[in-house]
mmCIF file of C-alpha atoms in Angstrom:
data_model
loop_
_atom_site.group_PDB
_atom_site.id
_atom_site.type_symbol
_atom_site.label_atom_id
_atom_site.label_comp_id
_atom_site.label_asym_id
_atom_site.label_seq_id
_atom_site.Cartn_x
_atom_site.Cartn_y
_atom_site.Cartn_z
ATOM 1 C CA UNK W 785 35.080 -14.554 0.304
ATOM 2 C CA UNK W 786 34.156 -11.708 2.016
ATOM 3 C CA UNK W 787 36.096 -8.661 1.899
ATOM 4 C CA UNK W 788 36.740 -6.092 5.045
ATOM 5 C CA UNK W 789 37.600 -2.485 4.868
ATOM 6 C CA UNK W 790 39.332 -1.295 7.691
ATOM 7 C CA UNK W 791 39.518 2.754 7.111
ATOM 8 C CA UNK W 792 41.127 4.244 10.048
ATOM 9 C CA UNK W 793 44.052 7.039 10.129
ATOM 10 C CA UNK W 794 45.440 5.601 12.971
ATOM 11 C CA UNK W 795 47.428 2.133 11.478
ATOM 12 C CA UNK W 796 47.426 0.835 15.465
ATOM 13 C CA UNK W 797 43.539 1.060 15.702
ATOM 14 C CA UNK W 798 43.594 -0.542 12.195
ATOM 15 C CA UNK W 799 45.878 -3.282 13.709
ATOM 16 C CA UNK W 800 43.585 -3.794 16.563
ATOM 17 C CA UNK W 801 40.532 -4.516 14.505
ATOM 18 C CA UNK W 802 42.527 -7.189 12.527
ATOM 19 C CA UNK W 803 43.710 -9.100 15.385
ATOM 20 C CA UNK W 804 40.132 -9.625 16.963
ATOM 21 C CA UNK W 805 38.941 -10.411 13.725
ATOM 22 C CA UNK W 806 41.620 -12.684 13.058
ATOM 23 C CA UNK W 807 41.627 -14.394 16.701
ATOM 24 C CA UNK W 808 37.479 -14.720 17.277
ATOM 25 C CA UNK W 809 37.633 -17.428 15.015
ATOM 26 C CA UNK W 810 34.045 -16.851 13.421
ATOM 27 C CA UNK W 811 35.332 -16.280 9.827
ATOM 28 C CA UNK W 812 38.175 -18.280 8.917
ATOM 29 C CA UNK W 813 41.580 -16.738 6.823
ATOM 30 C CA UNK W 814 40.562 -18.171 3.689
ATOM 31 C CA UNK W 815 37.023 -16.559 4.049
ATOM 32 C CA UNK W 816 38.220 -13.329 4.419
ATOM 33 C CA UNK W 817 40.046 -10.576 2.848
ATOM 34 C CA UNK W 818 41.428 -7.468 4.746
ATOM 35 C CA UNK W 819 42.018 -4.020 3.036
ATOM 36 C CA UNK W 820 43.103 -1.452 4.572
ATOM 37 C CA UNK W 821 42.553 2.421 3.982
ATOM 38 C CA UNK W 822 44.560 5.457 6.262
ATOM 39 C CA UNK W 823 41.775 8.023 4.509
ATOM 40 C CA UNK W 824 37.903 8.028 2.594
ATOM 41 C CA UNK W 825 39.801 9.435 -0.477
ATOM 42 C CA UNK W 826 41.275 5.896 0.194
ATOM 43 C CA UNK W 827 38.313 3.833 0.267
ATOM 44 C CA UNK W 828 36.202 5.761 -2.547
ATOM 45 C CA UNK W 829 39.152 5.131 -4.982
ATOM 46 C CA UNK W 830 38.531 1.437 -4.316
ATOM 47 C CA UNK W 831 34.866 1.709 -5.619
ATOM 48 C CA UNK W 832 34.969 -1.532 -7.724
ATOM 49 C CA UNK W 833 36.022 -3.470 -5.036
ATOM 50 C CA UNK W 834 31.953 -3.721 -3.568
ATOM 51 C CA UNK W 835 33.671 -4.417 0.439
ATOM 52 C CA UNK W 836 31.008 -6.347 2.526
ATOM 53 C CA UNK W 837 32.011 -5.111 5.797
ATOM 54 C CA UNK W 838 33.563 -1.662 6.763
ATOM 55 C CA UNK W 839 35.394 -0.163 9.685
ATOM 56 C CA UNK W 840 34.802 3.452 9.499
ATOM 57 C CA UNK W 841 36.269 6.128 11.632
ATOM 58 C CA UNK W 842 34.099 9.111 11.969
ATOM 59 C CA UNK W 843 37.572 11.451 12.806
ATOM 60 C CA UNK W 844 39.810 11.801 9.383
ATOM 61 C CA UNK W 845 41.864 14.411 7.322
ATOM 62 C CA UNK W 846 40.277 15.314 4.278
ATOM 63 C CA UNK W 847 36.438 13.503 3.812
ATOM 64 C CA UNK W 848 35.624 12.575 7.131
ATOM 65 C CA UNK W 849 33.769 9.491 8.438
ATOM 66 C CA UNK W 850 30.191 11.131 7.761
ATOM 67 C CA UNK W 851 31.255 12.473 4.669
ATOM 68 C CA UNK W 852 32.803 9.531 3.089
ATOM 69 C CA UNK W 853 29.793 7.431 3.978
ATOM 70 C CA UNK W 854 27.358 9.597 2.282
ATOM 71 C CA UNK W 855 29.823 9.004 -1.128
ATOM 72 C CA UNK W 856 30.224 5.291 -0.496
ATOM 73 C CA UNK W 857 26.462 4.540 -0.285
ATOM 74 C CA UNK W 858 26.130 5.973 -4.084
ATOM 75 C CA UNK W 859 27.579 2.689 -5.031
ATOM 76 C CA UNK W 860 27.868 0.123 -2.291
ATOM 77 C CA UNK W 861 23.886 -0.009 -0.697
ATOM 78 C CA UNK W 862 24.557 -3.676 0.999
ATOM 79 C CA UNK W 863 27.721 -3.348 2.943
ATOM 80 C CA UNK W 864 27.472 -3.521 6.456
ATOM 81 C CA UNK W 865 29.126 -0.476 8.072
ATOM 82 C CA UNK W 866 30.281 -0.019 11.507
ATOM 83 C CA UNK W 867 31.325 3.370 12.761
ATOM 84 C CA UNK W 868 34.271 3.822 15.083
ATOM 85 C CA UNK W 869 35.003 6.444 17.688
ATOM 86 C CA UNK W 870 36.022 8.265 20.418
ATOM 87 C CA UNK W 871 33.393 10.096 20.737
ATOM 88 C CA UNK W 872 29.339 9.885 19.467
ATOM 89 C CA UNK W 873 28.990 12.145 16.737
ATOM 90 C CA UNK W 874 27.524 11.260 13.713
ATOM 91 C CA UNK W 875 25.140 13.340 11.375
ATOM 92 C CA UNK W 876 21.727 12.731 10.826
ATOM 93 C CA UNK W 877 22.288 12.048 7.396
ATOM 94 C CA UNK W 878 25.313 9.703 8.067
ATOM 95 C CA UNK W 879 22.589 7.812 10.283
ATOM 96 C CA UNK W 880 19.823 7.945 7.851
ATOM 97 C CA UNK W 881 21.832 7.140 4.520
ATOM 98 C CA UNK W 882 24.608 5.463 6.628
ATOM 99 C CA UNK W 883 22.796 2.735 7.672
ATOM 100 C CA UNK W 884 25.948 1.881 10.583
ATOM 101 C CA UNK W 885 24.630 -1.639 11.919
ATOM 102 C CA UNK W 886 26.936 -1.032 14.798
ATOM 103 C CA UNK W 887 28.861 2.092 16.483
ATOM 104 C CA UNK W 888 32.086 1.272 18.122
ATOM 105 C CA UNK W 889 33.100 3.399 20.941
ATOM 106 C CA UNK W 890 37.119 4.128 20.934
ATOM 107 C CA UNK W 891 38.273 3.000 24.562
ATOM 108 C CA UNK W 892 40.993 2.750 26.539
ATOM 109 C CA UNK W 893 41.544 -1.129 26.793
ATOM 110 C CA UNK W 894 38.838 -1.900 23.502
ATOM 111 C CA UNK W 895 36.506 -3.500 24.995
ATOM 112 C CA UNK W 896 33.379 -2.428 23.094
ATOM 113 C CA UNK W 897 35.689 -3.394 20.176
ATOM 114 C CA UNK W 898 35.924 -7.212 21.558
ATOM 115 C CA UNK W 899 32.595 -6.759 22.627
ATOM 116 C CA UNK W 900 30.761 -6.161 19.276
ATOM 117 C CA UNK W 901 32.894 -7.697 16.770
ATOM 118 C CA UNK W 902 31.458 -11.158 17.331
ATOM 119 C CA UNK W 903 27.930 -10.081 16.399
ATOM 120 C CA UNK W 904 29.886 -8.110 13.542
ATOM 121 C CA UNK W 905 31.352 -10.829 11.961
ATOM 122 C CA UNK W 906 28.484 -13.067 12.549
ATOM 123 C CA UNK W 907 26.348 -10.797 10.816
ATOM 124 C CA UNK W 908 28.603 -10.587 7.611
ATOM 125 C CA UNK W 909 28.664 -13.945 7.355
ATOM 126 C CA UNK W 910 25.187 -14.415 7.140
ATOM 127 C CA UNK W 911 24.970 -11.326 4.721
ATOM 128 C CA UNK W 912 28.307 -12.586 2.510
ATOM 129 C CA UNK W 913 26.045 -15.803 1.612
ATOM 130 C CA UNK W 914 23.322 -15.686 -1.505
ATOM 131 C CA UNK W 915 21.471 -12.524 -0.127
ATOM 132 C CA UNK W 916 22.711 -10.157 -2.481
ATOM 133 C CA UNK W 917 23.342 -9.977 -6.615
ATOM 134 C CA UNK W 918 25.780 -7.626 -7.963
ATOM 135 C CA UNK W 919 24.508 -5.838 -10.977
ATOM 136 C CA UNK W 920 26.216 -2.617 -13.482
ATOM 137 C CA UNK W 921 23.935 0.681 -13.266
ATOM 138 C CA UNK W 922 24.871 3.625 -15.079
ATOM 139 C CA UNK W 923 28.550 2.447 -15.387
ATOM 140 C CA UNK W 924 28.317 1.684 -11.692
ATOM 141 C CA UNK W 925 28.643 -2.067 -10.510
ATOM 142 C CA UNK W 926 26.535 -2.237 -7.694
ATOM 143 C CA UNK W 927 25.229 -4.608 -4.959
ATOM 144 C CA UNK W 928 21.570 -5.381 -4.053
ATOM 145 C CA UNK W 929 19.820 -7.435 -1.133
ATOM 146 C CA UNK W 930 17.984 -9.789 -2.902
ATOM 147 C CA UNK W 931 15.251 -9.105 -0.125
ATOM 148 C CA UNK W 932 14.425 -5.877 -1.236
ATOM 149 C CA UNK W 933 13.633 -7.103 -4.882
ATOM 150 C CA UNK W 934 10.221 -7.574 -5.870
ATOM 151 C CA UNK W 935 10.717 -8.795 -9.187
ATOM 152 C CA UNK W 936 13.087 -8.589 -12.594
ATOM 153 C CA UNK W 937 11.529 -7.748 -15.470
ATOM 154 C CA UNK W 938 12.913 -7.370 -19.631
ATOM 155 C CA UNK W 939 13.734 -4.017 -20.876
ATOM 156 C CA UNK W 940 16.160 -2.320 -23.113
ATOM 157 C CA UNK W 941 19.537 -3.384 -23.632
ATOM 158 C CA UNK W 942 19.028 -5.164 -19.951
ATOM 159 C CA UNK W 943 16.362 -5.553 -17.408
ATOM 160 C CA UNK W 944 14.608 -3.354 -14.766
ATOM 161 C CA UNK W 945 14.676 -4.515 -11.182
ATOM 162 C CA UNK W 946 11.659 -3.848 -9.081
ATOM 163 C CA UNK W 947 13.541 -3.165 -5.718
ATOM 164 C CA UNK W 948 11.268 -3.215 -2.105
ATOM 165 C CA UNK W 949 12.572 -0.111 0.049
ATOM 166 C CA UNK W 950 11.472 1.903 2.901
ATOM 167 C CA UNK W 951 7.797 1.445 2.016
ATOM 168 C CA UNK W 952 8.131 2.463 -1.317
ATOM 169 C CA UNK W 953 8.959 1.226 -4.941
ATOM 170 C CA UNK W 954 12.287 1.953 -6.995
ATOM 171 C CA UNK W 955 13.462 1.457 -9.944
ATOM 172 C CA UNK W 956 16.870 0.159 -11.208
ATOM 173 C CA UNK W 957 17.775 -0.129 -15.107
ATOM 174 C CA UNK W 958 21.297 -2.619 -15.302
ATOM 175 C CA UNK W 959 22.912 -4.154 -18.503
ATOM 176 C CA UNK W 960 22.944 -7.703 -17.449
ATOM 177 C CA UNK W 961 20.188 -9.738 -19.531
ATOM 178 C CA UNK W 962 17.231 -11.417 -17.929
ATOM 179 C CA UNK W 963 18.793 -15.009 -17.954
ATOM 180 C CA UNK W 964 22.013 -14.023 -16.340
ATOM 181 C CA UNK W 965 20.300 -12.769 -13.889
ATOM 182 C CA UNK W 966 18.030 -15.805 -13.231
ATOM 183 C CA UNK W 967 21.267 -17.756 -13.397
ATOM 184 C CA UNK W 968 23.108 -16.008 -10.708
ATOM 185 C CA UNK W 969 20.028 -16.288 -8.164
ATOM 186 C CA UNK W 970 19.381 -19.912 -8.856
ATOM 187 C CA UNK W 971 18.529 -21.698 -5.663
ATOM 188 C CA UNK W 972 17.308 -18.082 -3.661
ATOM 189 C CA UNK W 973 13.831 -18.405 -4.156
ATOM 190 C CA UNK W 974 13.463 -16.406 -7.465
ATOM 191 C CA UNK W 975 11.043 -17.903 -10.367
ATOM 192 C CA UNK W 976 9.864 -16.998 -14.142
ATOM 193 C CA UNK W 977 6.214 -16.306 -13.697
ATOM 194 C CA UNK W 978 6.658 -14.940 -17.517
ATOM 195 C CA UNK W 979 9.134 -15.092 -19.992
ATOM 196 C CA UNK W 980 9.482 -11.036 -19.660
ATOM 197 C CA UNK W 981 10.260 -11.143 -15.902
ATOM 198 C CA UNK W 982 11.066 -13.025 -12.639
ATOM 199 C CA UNK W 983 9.779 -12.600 -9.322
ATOM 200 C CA UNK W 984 11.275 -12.812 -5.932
ATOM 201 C CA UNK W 985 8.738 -15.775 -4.598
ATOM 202 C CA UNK W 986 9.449 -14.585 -0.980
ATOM 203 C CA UNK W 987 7.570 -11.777 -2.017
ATOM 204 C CA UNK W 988 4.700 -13.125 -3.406
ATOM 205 C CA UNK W 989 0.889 -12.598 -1.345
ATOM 206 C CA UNK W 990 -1.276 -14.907 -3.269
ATOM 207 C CA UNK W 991 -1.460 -17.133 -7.010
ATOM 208 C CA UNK W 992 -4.736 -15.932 -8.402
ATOM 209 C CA UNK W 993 -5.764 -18.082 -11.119
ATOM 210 C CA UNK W 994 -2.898 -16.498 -13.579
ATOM 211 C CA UNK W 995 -1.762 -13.200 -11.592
ATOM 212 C CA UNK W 996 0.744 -13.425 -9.136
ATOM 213 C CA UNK W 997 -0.213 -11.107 -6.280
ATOM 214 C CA UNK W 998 3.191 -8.653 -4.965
ATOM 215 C CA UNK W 999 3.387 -5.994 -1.977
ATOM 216 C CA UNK W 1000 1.910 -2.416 -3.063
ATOM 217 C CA UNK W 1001 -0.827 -3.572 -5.185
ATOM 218 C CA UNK W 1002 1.496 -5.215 -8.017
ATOM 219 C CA UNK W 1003 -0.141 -7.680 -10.289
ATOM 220 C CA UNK W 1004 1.804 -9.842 -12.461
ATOM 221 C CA UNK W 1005 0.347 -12.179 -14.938
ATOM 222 C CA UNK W 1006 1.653 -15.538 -14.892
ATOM 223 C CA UNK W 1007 1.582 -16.847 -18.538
ATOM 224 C CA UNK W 1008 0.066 -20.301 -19.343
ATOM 225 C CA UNK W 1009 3.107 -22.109 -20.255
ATOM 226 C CA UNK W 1010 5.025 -20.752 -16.946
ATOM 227 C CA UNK W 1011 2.255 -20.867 -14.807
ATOM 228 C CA UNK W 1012 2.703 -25.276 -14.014
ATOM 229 C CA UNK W 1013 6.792 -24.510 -12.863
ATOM 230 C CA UNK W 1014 5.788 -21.246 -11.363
ATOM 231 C CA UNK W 1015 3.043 -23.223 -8.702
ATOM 232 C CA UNK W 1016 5.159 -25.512 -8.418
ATOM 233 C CA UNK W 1017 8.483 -23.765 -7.203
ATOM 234 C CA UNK W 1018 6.180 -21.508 -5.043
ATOM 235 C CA UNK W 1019 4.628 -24.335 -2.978
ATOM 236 C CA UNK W 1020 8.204 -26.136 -2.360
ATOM 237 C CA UNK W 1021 9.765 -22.030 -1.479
ATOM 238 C CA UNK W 1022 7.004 -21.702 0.808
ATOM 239 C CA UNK W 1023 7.455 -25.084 2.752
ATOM 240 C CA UNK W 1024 10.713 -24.908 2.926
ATOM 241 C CA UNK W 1025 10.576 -21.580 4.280
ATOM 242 C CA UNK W 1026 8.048 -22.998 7.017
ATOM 243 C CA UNK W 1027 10.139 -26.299 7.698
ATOM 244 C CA UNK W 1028 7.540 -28.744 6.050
ATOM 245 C CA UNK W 1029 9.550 -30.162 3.121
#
């Protein structure tokens, strides 16, 4: 299911995005859900809700489109965000932070809005499959790509995930325990190399004898009784990857 915020003061813009989402055909009824939000105020209050896709209008009382976006990527790092206007003008933090994928130009018969949609929505699909995990930080439930992790490991009342971004490393403490976690990305290409910590195999450079080589110079050791299923589930990730299995 993926859910789409539509946060627009005007209700007949709002209206407008529905019915090309609803008559492009690319995501089905039963795959999507619609919300709707007339302010940011309105969309911040719905924090919990993690929205995959969002409509925002950069002209609103109160927060304003740059504004709201700079809140809403505290919590919600994966959603894809389109901006929507009549006129070009967002901040350079609202582009940095924002991330927009796309930016919507307001017209007079919307035809950048039939224009772009279809790469919208076929992007969200994509992106409302397995590549993200939802996780609780600091009383926060949050969304990451699973691309950007490098690897899971066992800590304190939950794990720490090694996340992959803008050339350099963070660091993300959430409650869930290590086998939940291995349970819910099952099937995406993520492995025990130890019985402390799993690692993203798409991410993996090399299998040295018992260290499993990562991006910036990590080096994991791969303990002896992991180290047979770890080989094993790297060689079949990598050919399926390249199309030889």
């Amino acid at each position: 299911m993926c859910k789409i915020a539509i946060c627009d003061d005007d209700k007949e813009y709002r209206e407008k995005i529905k019915t090309v989402i609803e008559t492009e055909g690319i995501l089905s009824s039963n795959e999507i859900r619609l919300y709707e939000y007339e302010s940011g105020k309105e969309l911040l209050e719905d924090a919990d809700i993690l929205h995959d896709l969002i409509f925002m209008d950069m002209r609103m009382p109160g927060l304003d489109g740059n504004k709201t976006v700079l809140k809403l990527r505290e919590y919600n790092e994966a959603a894809i965000l389109v901006f929507c206007s009549g006129c070009f003008e967002p901040t350079p933090d609202s582009i940095n932070v924002g991330q927009p994928f796309r930016y919507i130009m307001k017209d007079l018969h919307d035809r950048s809005l039939k224009k772009e949609i279809p790469m919208i929505l076929l992007k969200v699909k994509l992106c409302c499959g397995d590549s993200s995990v939802t996780v609780t930080s600091a009383g926060r439930i949050m969304r990451i790509h699973t691309e950007d992790i490098l690897y899971i490991c066992l800590a304190k009342r939950g794990c720490t995930i090694y996340i992959a971004r803008q050339g350099k490393i963070e660091e993300m403490h959430c409650k869930e325990s290590l086998s939940d976690l291995y349970e819910c990305l099952a099937g995406r290409g993520f492995e025990y190399a130890h019985n402390s910590y799993i690692v993203n195999l798409a991410k993996v450079e090399g299998l040295e004898k018992n260290v499993a080589l990562l991006p910036f110079g990590i080096q994991l050791n791969v303990s002896r009784s992991r180290k047979g299923q770890f080989a094993d589930a790297l060689i079949t990730f990598l050919g399926e990857r390249n199309g030889m299995v």
